[in-house]
XYZ file of C-alpha atoms in Angstrom:
662
model
C -55.523 -0.395 -44.176
C -52.364 1.652 -44.693
C -49.153 -0.345 -44.935
C -50.884 -3.454 -46.296
C -49.595 -5.077 -49.481
C -51.994 -5.748 -52.419
C -52.442 -9.458 -51.565
C -53.232 -8.707 -47.908
C -55.727 -6.069 -49.001
C -57.397 -8.470 -51.451
C -57.686 -11.152 -48.741
C -59.388 -8.679 -46.398
C -61.906 -7.430 -48.970
C -62.817 -10.762 -50.597
C -66.351 -11.845 -49.568
C -67.718 -13.500 -52.715
C -67.351 -17.042 -51.366
C -65.005 -19.354 -49.495
C -61.401 -18.109 -49.306
C -58.109 -19.831 -48.576
C -55.261 -17.497 -47.631
C -51.916 -19.274 -48.016
C -49.876 -17.281 -45.536
C -46.139 -17.966 -45.591
C -44.063 -17.639 -42.405
C -43.862 -14.014 -41.222
C -46.286 -12.758 -43.882
C -48.588 -10.860 -41.487
C -51.491 -13.313 -41.298
C -52.738 -12.204 -37.849
C -52.988 -8.665 -39.167
C -55.034 -9.891 -42.135
C -57.438 -11.783 -39.841
C -57.916 -8.873 -37.416
C -58.338 -6.302 -40.217
C -60.844 -8.574 -41.955
C -62.911 -8.866 -38.759
C -62.925 -5.045 -38.500
C -63.897 -4.770 -42.192
C -66.815 -7.216 -41.733
C -68.163 -5.257 -38.749
C -67.423 -1.660 -39.783
C -67.999 -1.785 -43.541
C -70.123 -4.843 -44.350
C -72.853 -4.608 -41.717
C -72.051 -7.853 -39.870
C -73.078 -7.899 -36.212
C -69.985 -8.641 -34.067
C -71.811 -11.535 -32.334
C -72.217 -13.237 -35.758
C -68.469 -13.247 -36.520
C -66.246 -16.042 -35.156
C -62.471 -16.350 -35.340
C -61.134 -19.773 -34.388
C -57.533 -20.496 -33.530
C -55.526 -23.263 -31.842
C -54.104 -21.767 -28.667
C -55.454 -19.523 -25.919
C -52.417 -17.310 -26.432
C -53.240 -16.762 -30.130
C -56.896 -16.066 -29.259
C -55.836 -13.526 -26.603
C -53.458 -11.809 -29.007
C -56.194 -11.570 -31.637
C -58.668 -10.193 -29.087
C -56.113 -7.560 -27.981
C -55.377 -6.495 -31.548
C -59.022 -6.229 -32.563
C -59.678 -4.299 -29.323
C -57.475 -1.526 -30.699
C -59.568 -1.223 -33.876
C -63.182 -1.769 -32.766
C -65.000 -0.215 -29.817
C -64.976 -2.257 -26.591
C -68.700 -3.249 -26.776
C -68.159 -4.469 -30.361
C -64.926 -6.326 -29.604
C -66.491 -8.036 -26.573
C -69.313 -9.485 -28.675
C -66.987 -11.209 -31.156
C -66.585 -14.980 -30.814
C -62.775 -15.260 -30.722
C -61.738 -18.574 -29.245
C -59.953 -21.878 -29.673
C -61.734 -24.830 -31.305
C -62.117 -26.399 -27.860
C -63.589 -23.287 -26.212
C -66.128 -23.032 -29.023
C -66.950 -26.725 -28.510
C -67.525 -26.125 -24.780
C -69.856 -23.215 -25.559
C -71.921 -25.343 -27.967
C -72.060 -28.311 -25.577
C -73.036 -26.279 -22.482
C -75.948 -24.794 -24.419
C -77.062 -28.021 -26.109
C -76.102 -30.558 -23.389
C -79.654 -31.842 -22.988
C -79.887 -33.010 -26.619
C -76.906 -35.323 -26.015
C -78.080 -36.572 -22.610
C -75.697 -34.456 -20.503
C -76.428 -31.931 -17.774
C -75.162 -28.389 -18.581
C -72.645 -28.652 -15.738
C -70.953 -31.748 -17.186
C -67.305 -32.147 -16.194
C -64.289 -31.839 -18.474
C -61.659 -34.420 -17.573
C -58.010 -33.604 -18.084
C -55.383 -35.990 -19.401
C -54.552 -37.393 -15.936
C -58.221 -38.034 -15.092
C -58.647 -39.877 -18.408
C -55.457 -41.896 -17.926
C -56.890 -43.083 -14.597
C -60.028 -44.412 -16.301
C -58.075 -46.034 -19.146
C -55.729 -47.625 -16.591
C -58.721 -49.128 -14.774
C -60.459 -50.476 -17.890
C -57.241 -51.734 -19.532
C -55.943 -53.012 -16.165
C -52.509 -51.453 -16.492
C -50.487 -48.981 -14.438
C -47.528 -48.822 -16.827
C -47.175 -45.130 -17.722
C -45.719 -45.703 -21.204
C -48.553 -48.127 -22.102
C -51.138 -45.692 -20.740
C -49.712 -42.823 -22.801
C -49.768 -44.995 -25.931
C -53.363 -46.164 -25.344
C -54.471 -42.579 -24.712
C -52.795 -41.434 -27.909
C -54.376 -44.234 -30.008
C -57.879 -43.553 -28.614
C -57.398 -39.792 -29.080
C -56.371 -40.264 -32.727
C -59.418 -42.462 -33.340
C -61.698 -39.844 -31.806
C -60.114 -37.076 -33.883
C -60.602 -39.157 -37.033
C -64.282 -39.722 -36.040
C -63.757 -43.483 -35.560
C -66.344 -44.973 -33.166
C -65.446 -47.687 -30.590
C -67.283 -50.248 -32.749
C -65.404 -49.225 -35.934
C -62.055 -49.165 -34.086
C -62.216 -52.934 -33.541
C -61.992 -53.490 -37.312
C -58.965 -51.182 -37.698
C -56.663 -52.977 -35.269
C -53.136 -53.574 -36.631
C -51.125 -54.616 -33.558
C -51.472 -55.701 -29.924
C -51.483 -52.136 -28.552
C -54.297 -51.103 -30.895
C -56.145 -54.285 -29.915
C -55.831 -53.348 -26.221
C -56.890 -49.748 -27.035
C -59.941 -50.929 -29.013
C -61.123 -53.063 -26.087
C -60.553 -50.217 -23.606
C -62.211 -47.595 -25.868
C -65.819 -48.850 -25.427
C -65.612 -49.112 -21.597
C -63.772 -45.786 -21.445
C -66.608 -44.024 -23.308
C -69.257 -45.705 -21.125
C -67.417 -44.672 -17.934
C -67.100 -41.047 -19.091
C -70.825 -40.925 -19.891
C -71.682 -42.471 -16.517
C -69.616 -39.762 -14.794
C -71.397 -37.083 -16.870
C -67.940 -36.158 -18.132
C -66.207 -35.491 -21.449
C -62.556 -35.537 -22.464
C -60.663 -32.951 -24.518
C -61.382 -34.700 -27.844
C -65.120 -34.836 -27.079
C -65.216 -31.039 -27.064
C -65.020 -31.249 -30.879
C -66.397 -34.767 -31.474
C -69.655 -34.297 -29.565
C -70.682 -31.057 -31.362
C -70.071 -32.911 -34.664
C -72.347 -35.763 -33.450
C -74.890 -33.203 -32.224
C -75.033 -31.389 -35.586
C -75.291 -34.703 -37.477
C -78.259 -35.820 -35.394
C -80.108 -32.501 -34.902
C -80.520 -30.400 -38.094
C -82.548 -27.790 -36.178
C -79.634 -27.177 -33.777
C -77.252 -26.984 -36.765
C -79.446 -24.284 -38.361
C -79.465 -22.317 -35.113
C -75.629 -22.252 -34.902
C -75.193 -21.522 -38.627
C -77.430 -18.483 -38.189
C -75.530 -17.398 -35.105
C -72.046 -17.718 -36.629
C -72.477 -16.135 -40.040
C -68.826 -15.611 -40.917
C -65.951 -17.861 -39.797
C -62.233 -17.097 -39.882
C -59.940 -20.039 -39.114
C -56.277 -19.572 -38.223
C -53.549 -22.251 -38.674
C -55.915 -24.187 -40.931
C -53.208 -26.728 -41.832
C -53.314 -27.992 -38.215
C -56.988 -29.096 -38.307
C -57.847 -32.763 -37.898
C -60.734 -34.678 -39.507
C -63.064 -33.847 -36.631
C -62.333 -30.095 -36.680
C -62.728 -30.045 -40.470
C -66.166 -31.678 -40.114
C -67.203 -29.134 -37.464
C -66.177 -26.240 -39.734
C -68.148 -27.683 -42.662
C -71.224 -28.072 -40.446
C -70.964 -24.519 -39.116
C -70.408 -22.876 -42.512
C -73.171 -24.883 -44.244
C -74.217 -24.073 -47.791
C -73.374 -20.371 -47.391
C -69.681 -21.317 -47.043
C -68.865 -17.841 -45.746
C -65.387 -18.440 -44.384
C -61.729 -17.467 -44.630
C -59.232 -20.235 -43.856
C -55.680 -19.037 -43.223
C -52.887 -21.593 -43.317
C -49.553 -22.717 -44.702
C -48.975 -26.223 -46.053
C -45.233 -25.713 -45.464
C -45.805 -25.389 -41.704
C -47.963 -28.499 -41.159
C -45.985 -30.139 -38.340
C -48.658 -31.773 -36.192
C -49.395 -34.974 -38.148
C -48.380 -37.026 -35.087
C -51.192 -35.309 -33.176
C -53.850 -36.168 -35.754
C -53.644 -32.956 -37.840
C -54.364 -33.838 -41.448
C -52.822 -31.891 -44.335
C -55.437 -33.627 -46.537
C -57.889 -31.006 -45.224
C -55.999 -28.416 -47.293
C -56.007 -30.682 -50.360
C -59.756 -31.321 -50.011
C -60.790 -27.660 -49.897
C -60.678 -26.912 -53.665
C -62.651 -30.116 -54.419
C -65.271 -29.690 -51.708
C -65.673 -25.962 -52.351
C -65.340 -25.493 -56.154
C -65.878 -21.720 -55.761
C -62.843 -21.486 -53.429
C -60.520 -18.559 -54.095
C -56.839 -18.913 -53.158
C -54.710 -15.857 -52.269
C -51.002 -16.265 -51.471
C -49.126 -14.072 -49.012
C -45.469 -14.452 -50.011
C -43.887 -11.230 -48.771
C -42.114 -11.948 -45.499
C -41.752 -9.115 -42.949
C -39.563 -11.067 -40.534
C -36.348 -12.436 -42.030
C -33.444 -11.427 -44.245
C -33.051 -12.649 -47.842
C -30.392 -15.248 -46.990
C -32.510 -16.877 -44.289
C -35.525 -17.052 -46.616
C -33.428 -18.441 -49.471
C -32.243 -21.306 -47.244
C -35.837 -21.965 -46.113
C -37.154 -21.939 -49.707
C -34.348 -24.297 -50.808
C -35.162 -26.816 -48.068
C -38.943 -26.836 -48.555
C -38.596 -27.104 -52.362
C -37.728 -30.788 -51.744
C -41.290 -31.467 -50.561
C -44.140 -32.204 -52.918
C -46.111 -28.935 -53.094
C -49.842 -28.541 -52.655
C -49.653 -24.900 -53.716
C -46.549 -23.262 -55.120
C -45.256 -20.277 -53.205
C -41.922 -18.618 -52.540
C -41.176 -16.272 -49.675
C -39.362 -13.019 -50.426
C -38.273 -10.073 -48.313
C -37.243 -6.429 -48.589
C -35.165 -6.584 -45.401
C -31.793 -6.862 -47.167
C -29.351 -9.717 -47.759
C -28.349 -10.141 -44.095
C -25.598 -12.212 -42.489
C -24.558 -15.604 -43.877
C -25.973 -18.644 -42.078
C -23.357 -20.342 -39.865
C -23.183 -24.134 -39.667
C -20.843 -25.538 -37.020
C -19.715 -29.150 -36.641
C -19.028 -29.927 -32.973
C -16.921 -32.641 -31.405
C -19.751 -33.874 -29.109
C -22.759 -32.726 -27.033
C -20.640 -30.876 -24.466
C -18.654 -29.062 -27.142
C -21.909 -28.100 -28.887
C -23.519 -26.704 -25.717
C -20.359 -24.851 -24.670
C -19.807 -23.509 -28.209
C -23.386 -22.242 -28.515
C -23.275 -20.449 -25.139
C -19.840 -18.865 -25.866
C -20.971 -17.764 -29.333
C -24.245 -16.404 -27.953
C -22.421 -14.325 -25.322
C -19.857 -13.006 -27.805
C -22.586 -12.187 -30.350
C -24.613 -10.376 -27.695
C -21.626 -8.201 -26.705
C -20.820 -7.391 -30.339
C -24.443 -6.535 -31.137
C -25.080 -4.878 -27.753
C -28.216 -7.020 -27.698
C -30.425 -8.364 -24.951
C -30.737 -11.991 -23.853
C -34.366 -12.105 -25.017
C -33.177 -11.527 -28.602
C -31.795 -15.106 -28.605
C -33.475 -18.490 -28.880
C -32.025 -22.003 -28.742
C -34.332 -24.372 -30.641
C -34.208 -28.185 -30.704
C -36.247 -31.167 -31.913
C -36.951 -32.869 -28.541
C -37.337 -31.722 -24.933
C -34.503 -33.922 -23.603
C -31.980 -31.893 -25.637
C -32.545 -28.840 -23.435
C -30.886 -30.210 -20.291
C -27.239 -29.745 -21.293
C -27.897 -26.198 -22.574
C -29.612 -25.361 -19.284
C -26.501 -26.529 -17.406
C -24.143 -24.311 -19.427
C -26.503 -21.327 -19.222
C -26.664 -21.715 -15.435
C -22.854 -22.074 -15.222
C -22.481 -18.756 -17.076
C -25.271 -17.120 -15.033
C -27.302 -16.421 -18.160
C -31.064 -16.079 -17.483
C -33.268 -18.354 -19.602
C -36.904 -19.396 -19.996
C -37.918 -22.918 -20.901
C -40.949 -22.973 -23.145
C -43.248 -25.978 -23.009
C -41.923 -26.852 -19.535
C -44.443 -28.211 -17.042
C -46.279 -25.602 -15.011
C -46.175 -26.087 -11.228
C -49.964 -26.463 -11.242
C -49.740 -29.298 -13.812
C -47.793 -31.589 -11.505
C -49.882 -34.612 -10.481
C -49.323 -34.098 -6.741
C -50.462 -30.444 -6.916
C -53.539 -31.432 -8.935
C -54.336 -34.073 -6.296
C -54.362 -31.506 -3.494
C -56.241 -28.952 -5.612
C -58.919 -31.631 -6.242
C -59.621 -31.720 -2.480
C -59.708 -27.929 -2.317
C -62.046 -27.714 -5.330
C -64.377 -30.239 -3.712
C -64.429 -28.279 -0.447
C -65.383 -25.179 -2.436
C -67.949 -26.839 -4.721
C -69.220 -30.314 -3.927
C -70.834 -30.464 -7.397
C -67.364 -30.588 -8.971
C -67.483 -34.195 -10.203
C -63.907 -34.518 -11.601
C -62.567 -33.181 -8.290
C -64.794 -35.682 -6.433
C -63.475 -38.650 -8.449
C -59.842 -37.612 -8.094
C -60.077 -36.935 -4.356
C -62.101 -40.092 -3.655
C -59.502 -42.309 -5.327
C -56.246 -40.545 -4.347
C -54.963 -41.963 -2.069
C -56.879 -45.229 -2.590
C -59.430 -45.795 0.161
C -61.480 -48.795 -1.009
C -63.670 -46.860 -3.467
C -63.367 -48.774 -6.735
C -64.223 -47.998 -10.365
C -67.310 -50.256 -10.243
C -68.780 -48.280 -7.315
C -68.089 -44.963 -9.055
C -69.664 -46.207 -12.278
C -72.910 -47.112 -10.471
C -72.762 -43.753 -8.666
C -72.206 -41.917 -11.983
C -75.140 -43.654 -13.673
C -77.432 -42.938 -10.718
C -76.334 -39.258 -10.535
C -76.908 -38.909 -14.311
C -80.452 -40.276 -14.024
C -81.246 -37.959 -11.112
C -79.396 -34.945 -12.617
C -77.451 -34.388 -9.404
C -73.769 -34.351 -8.469
C -71.861 -37.495 -7.486
C -71.396 -36.104 -3.957
C -75.131 -35.589 -3.499
C -75.964 -38.976 -5.045
C -73.748 -40.808 -2.526
C -76.125 -39.853 0.330
C -79.358 -40.909 -1.422
C -81.364 -43.968 -0.415
C -81.908 -44.904 -4.079
C -78.161 -45.253 -4.635
C -77.660 -47.247 -1.403
C -79.982 -49.955 -2.780
C -77.793 -50.404 -5.866
C -74.517 -51.230 -4.102
C -73.357 -53.580 -1.375
C -72.632 -52.333 2.142
C -68.877 -52.870 1.735
C -68.982 -50.547 -1.307
C -71.151 -47.928 0.358
C -69.264 -47.582 3.653
C -65.908 -46.201 2.380
C -67.798 -43.826 0.067
C -69.946 -42.382 2.875
C -66.918 -42.172 5.157
C -65.112 -40.082 2.504
C -68.127 -37.768 1.962
C -68.577 -37.219 5.698
C -64.865 -36.410 6.012
C -65.246 -33.766 3.256
C -68.282 -32.319 5.079
C -66.322 -32.022 8.335
C -63.329 -30.296 6.693
C -65.718 -28.091 4.702
C -67.288 -26.808 7.907
C -63.851 -25.766 9.189
C -62.602 -24.415 5.834
C -65.351 -21.786 5.735
C -64.569 -20.447 9.213
C -60.940 -21.122 10.153
C -57.759 -19.638 8.675
C -56.129 -21.647 5.873
C -52.940 -22.285 7.851
C -54.942 -24.248 10.464
C -57.053 -26.343 8.102
C -54.595 -27.312 5.341
C -52.001 -29.170 7.477
C -54.857 -31.137 9.107
C -56.235 -32.066 5.688
C -52.849 -33.342 4.455
C -52.377 -35.305 7.676
C -55.874 -36.814 7.573
C -55.483 -38.153 4.005
C -51.909 -39.287 4.837
C -50.678 -38.024 1.474
C -46.985 -38.219 2.408
C -47.189 -41.971 3.135
C -49.148 -42.471 -0.089
C -46.307 -40.867 -2.109
C -43.613 -42.938 -0.427
C -45.619 -46.152 -1.063
C -46.124 -45.182 -4.695
C -42.684 -43.923 -5.770
C -38.975 -44.514 -5.259
C -37.637 -42.540 -2.303
C -36.031 -39.678 -4.283
C -39.104 -39.114 -6.454
C -41.402 -39.270 -3.427
C -39.172 -36.735 -1.650
C -39.349 -34.311 -4.594
C -43.121 -34.685 -4.951
C -43.760 -34.250 -1.216
C -41.460 -31.204 -1.338
C -43.704 -29.728 -4.052
C -46.796 -30.333 -1.894
C -45.111 -28.624 1.090
C -44.084 -25.688 -1.119
C -47.675 -25.353 -2.374
C -49.117 -25.642 1.139
C -46.589 -23.085 2.430
C -47.532 -20.692 -0.362
C -51.265 -21.059 0.414
C -50.665 -20.632 4.154
C -48.630 -17.454 3.559
C -51.289 -16.019 1.261
C -53.962 -16.914 3.805
C -52.056 -15.120 6.569
C -51.227 -12.036 4.468
C -54.765 -11.545 3.146
C -56.633 -13.014 6.133
C -58.350 -15.514 3.829
C -59.909 -18.905 4.496
C -59.052 -21.985 2.445
C -62.328 -21.580 0.517
C -61.477 -17.963 -0.423
C -58.018 -19.021 -1.572
C -59.262 -21.947 -3.663
C -61.615 -19.689 -5.563
C -58.699 -17.494 -6.532
C -56.267 -20.356 -7.391
C -57.910 -20.731 -10.771
C -56.976 -17.128 -11.503
C -53.463 -17.234 -10.079
C -50.653 -18.998 -11.821
C -47.462 -18.778 -9.829
C -45.551 -19.156 -13.067
C -47.416 -16.474 -15.009
C -44.439 -14.203 -14.614
C -42.430 -16.716 -16.636
C -44.473 -15.896 -19.701
C -43.834 -12.208 -19.271
C -42.460 -10.715 -22.480
C -40.481 -8.215 -20.427
C -38.198 -10.868 -18.914
C -34.734 -10.475 -20.425
C -33.831 -14.137 -20.871
C -32.689 -16.549 -23.572
C -35.606 -18.641 -24.868
C -35.203 -22.434 -24.939
C -37.896 -24.144 -26.965
C -38.749 -27.202 -29.025
C -39.371 -26.516 -32.708
C -43.034 -27.486 -32.278
C -43.526 -24.969 -29.449
C -41.722 -22.224 -31.389
C -44.202 -22.164 -34.295
C -45.801 -18.747 -34.632
C -42.958 -17.051 -32.720
C -39.930 -15.095 -33.946
C -36.501 -14.219 -32.514
C -33.774 -11.860 -33.723
C -31.077 -14.539 -33.442
C -31.675 -18.283 -33.553
C -29.408 -21.192 -32.609
C -30.825 -24.365 -34.160
C -29.034 -27.255 -32.413
C -28.647 -31.022 -32.851
C -29.361 -30.865 -36.594
C -28.330 -34.480 -37.201
C -29.701 -37.553 -38.917
C -31.699 -39.418 -36.273
C -32.664 -36.225 -34.421
C -33.869 -33.912 -37.225
C -35.111 -35.853 -39.138
C -36.085 -38.060 -36.201
C -34.899 -41.666 -36.515
C -38.511 -42.913 -36.566
C -39.515 -40.489 -39.322
C -37.091 -41.185 -42.149
C -39.506 -43.152 -44.352
C -40.909 -41.192 -47.336
C -44.370 -40.702 -45.775
C -42.936 -38.980 -42.670
C -39.804 -37.219 -43.952
C -41.851 -34.368 -45.441
C -43.201 -33.398 -42.003
C -39.642 -33.425 -40.585
C -38.563 -31.152 -43.452
C -41.407 -28.788 -42.617
C -40.142 -28.778 -39.023
C -36.691 -27.694 -40.268
C -38.411 -25.003 -42.373
C -40.281 -23.758 -39.277
C -36.954 -23.604 -37.377
C -35.173 -21.613 -40.100
C -38.046 -19.140 -40.507
C -38.134 -18.251 -36.774
C -34.917 -16.224 -37.301
C -35.091 -12.525 -38.111
C -31.453 -11.440 -38.387
C -29.063 -14.349 -37.822
C -29.202 -18.131 -37.894
C -26.618 -20.458 -36.348
C -26.940 -24.206 -36.956
C -24.913 -26.866 -35.144
C -24.547 -30.647 -35.132
C -22.324 -33.168 -33.342
C -19.845 -35.564 -34.946
C -20.477 -37.950 -32.066
C -23.069 -37.825 -29.335
C -22.907 -39.282 -25.843
C -25.735 -41.724 -25.237
C -25.782 -43.436 -21.846
C -22.050 -43.991 -21.236
C -20.740 -44.308 -24.745
C -20.269 -42.094 -27.776
C -22.255 -42.804 -30.939
C -21.042 -41.388 -34.290
C -23.450 -38.878 -35.934
C -24.012 -37.547 -39.455
C -25.135 -34.016 -40.273
C -28.818 -33.784 -41.221
C -29.648 -34.039 -44.932
C -31.490 -30.714 -44.461
C -28.162 -28.860 -44.066
C -27.156 -29.877 -47.601
C -30.603 -28.929 -48.884
C -30.136 -25.306 -47.719
C -27.498 -24.837 -50.449
C -23.896 -23.655 -50.066
C -24.084 -20.100 -51.382
C -25.288 -18.357 -48.213
C -23.813 -20.782 -45.686
C -20.466 -20.618 -43.866
C -19.167 -23.918 -42.442
C -16.790 -24.251 -39.492
C -15.624 -26.773 -36.903
C -15.352 -30.489 -37.346
C -12.364 -32.783 -37.558
C -10.247 -30.335 -39.538
C -10.637 -27.604 -36.905
C -8.509 -27.368 -33.787
C -10.988 -27.030 -30.909
C -10.663 -23.506 -29.473
C -9.233 -23.640 -25.983
C -11.281 -22.080 -23.217
C -8.638 -19.487 -22.359
C -8.754 -17.949 -25.874
C -12.547 -17.738 -25.798
C -12.538 -16.153 -22.348
C -9.769 -13.714 -23.347
C -11.878 -12.614 -26.326
C -14.871 -12.067 -24.061
C -12.803 -10.113 -21.540
C -11.442 -7.898 -24.331
C -14.951 -7.165 -25.577
C -16.233 -6.444 -22.064
C -13.340 -4.006 -21.559
C -14.062 -2.368 -24.932
C -17.762 -1.945 -24.053
C -16.930 -0.625 -20.595
C -14.625 1.946 -22.229
C -17.407 3.111 -24.563
C -19.763 3.717 -21.659
């Protein structure tokens, strides 16, 4: 407990009822959670298996598990239930599947699998429409709105289309014995509502709950927490109303407002001492967030000294901004003798990264793009992996559906729905059900033939995949399904070329691994789940500038931050300037400011190139809200743009100076 401040200590020791810890940015909340878990187990007699800590990302759960592993013994730490909301949901559903009419080995469909079903039921292939329908249905599920209730909430044509698709979508999932990501929370809530005995069992198993990032919970997660804590209400919720930035994803800040009313005995402890940033950075953050209506008053403070002034630079246009940021970053790094990983460039939207990537590459500066798509998340790679998963385990229903319908081979949604219903009744996999006489009687011959042909093809390849080396089987598989032709029929030539290139790269990688390790395709597939070719990208030891959206940067910190594109229309976003949404945009600015430990550089453009023309821009209102006292302004119309030669000369001089000191 040494080194904890009085408020942190109080939060750890408080067990007299429900507790809300309002943890400001950089106030040491993870330490409070891990120390409280240790306190519960070591001093209060709680069994580790009865303590659950719930967080939002696998990374946060891993970090918590690592930290607690340094305090408790390994057997104790291993018994703790530290997981994301969704992992906890999976655990509950696997154990209680029967009560909801599922088999324990139900399938979890990813976003692409679900989009396929929604596309079929809504009869659309337009990607933008599909994304919108998925988002509407997801928000309804997270708000616990049933398909029947959704029909009465319709406000426009898209919601009308979504409401009609919702009912068929749910029926199709059930027929496939599958759930989507939102069901992992929604179904446990339904389960606990309908089965009080099962609720009692889980309340007795999870006797103390700690919830991280509480401000990011949605209505469904809030309901699940209430059901799990029950009348005992033994929980600690840790959150910060000033960092609630996921409203667009269904997170509901009302859950924070409701706590004191729904739990009258609730104690609130504020953590306001910040261990991350200098006084000037915190002052700017406090000034900005003071413009929001406050749920709970709090003000961050720091003992880390006044620090450097915040620099705000007006730039001529996008190119000048990107070039200026990269030049300034290099110069600053030489002056500070810092490392590239000390620097982050943060922006509101993913598309803003491209121009910074170009300039970083031009200057040979290493960088990592956070939130970028993993190689394994590309649709074409997932298609091929679906075949490999099915070869390895023919009970893998999501893999069966994806492989059977990609490329299209005359197996339609209607056939699969009948197959799913039949398999559900018989408690067998879709693959197994396809060969049964009982199923054959339910479909016409023209439906059955392509299905059996596909299953027999899988059987043939399976026989070879167990015996022969990967580099012999994989090319034959790709040729047999004619995946290259499928891509060229589906996409424009350039896109098809890129996607086929990715498939060849993946196949080449598997073939090489197969040759090196003497492994069959089956052996390799079993290890794919554990290998991520891009894992090394997340390595903290990589010395590289971090590029990240503001949303993806929450919870992280960097010595020096460049916050770019801080303009009206970008931050705040042009679709979020009405009073109900502006507060969330302001919280996003607050999150950006409070990522910085030692220095903060903000930039905006006076005009921005969109398509082929320049559009005039205004600085974001949030720049004014930071106050003038700790801010230094430069650039803009009054400034002569620095010529490249001067900037390069300055860099050369510094390099020479550093070389001399060595």
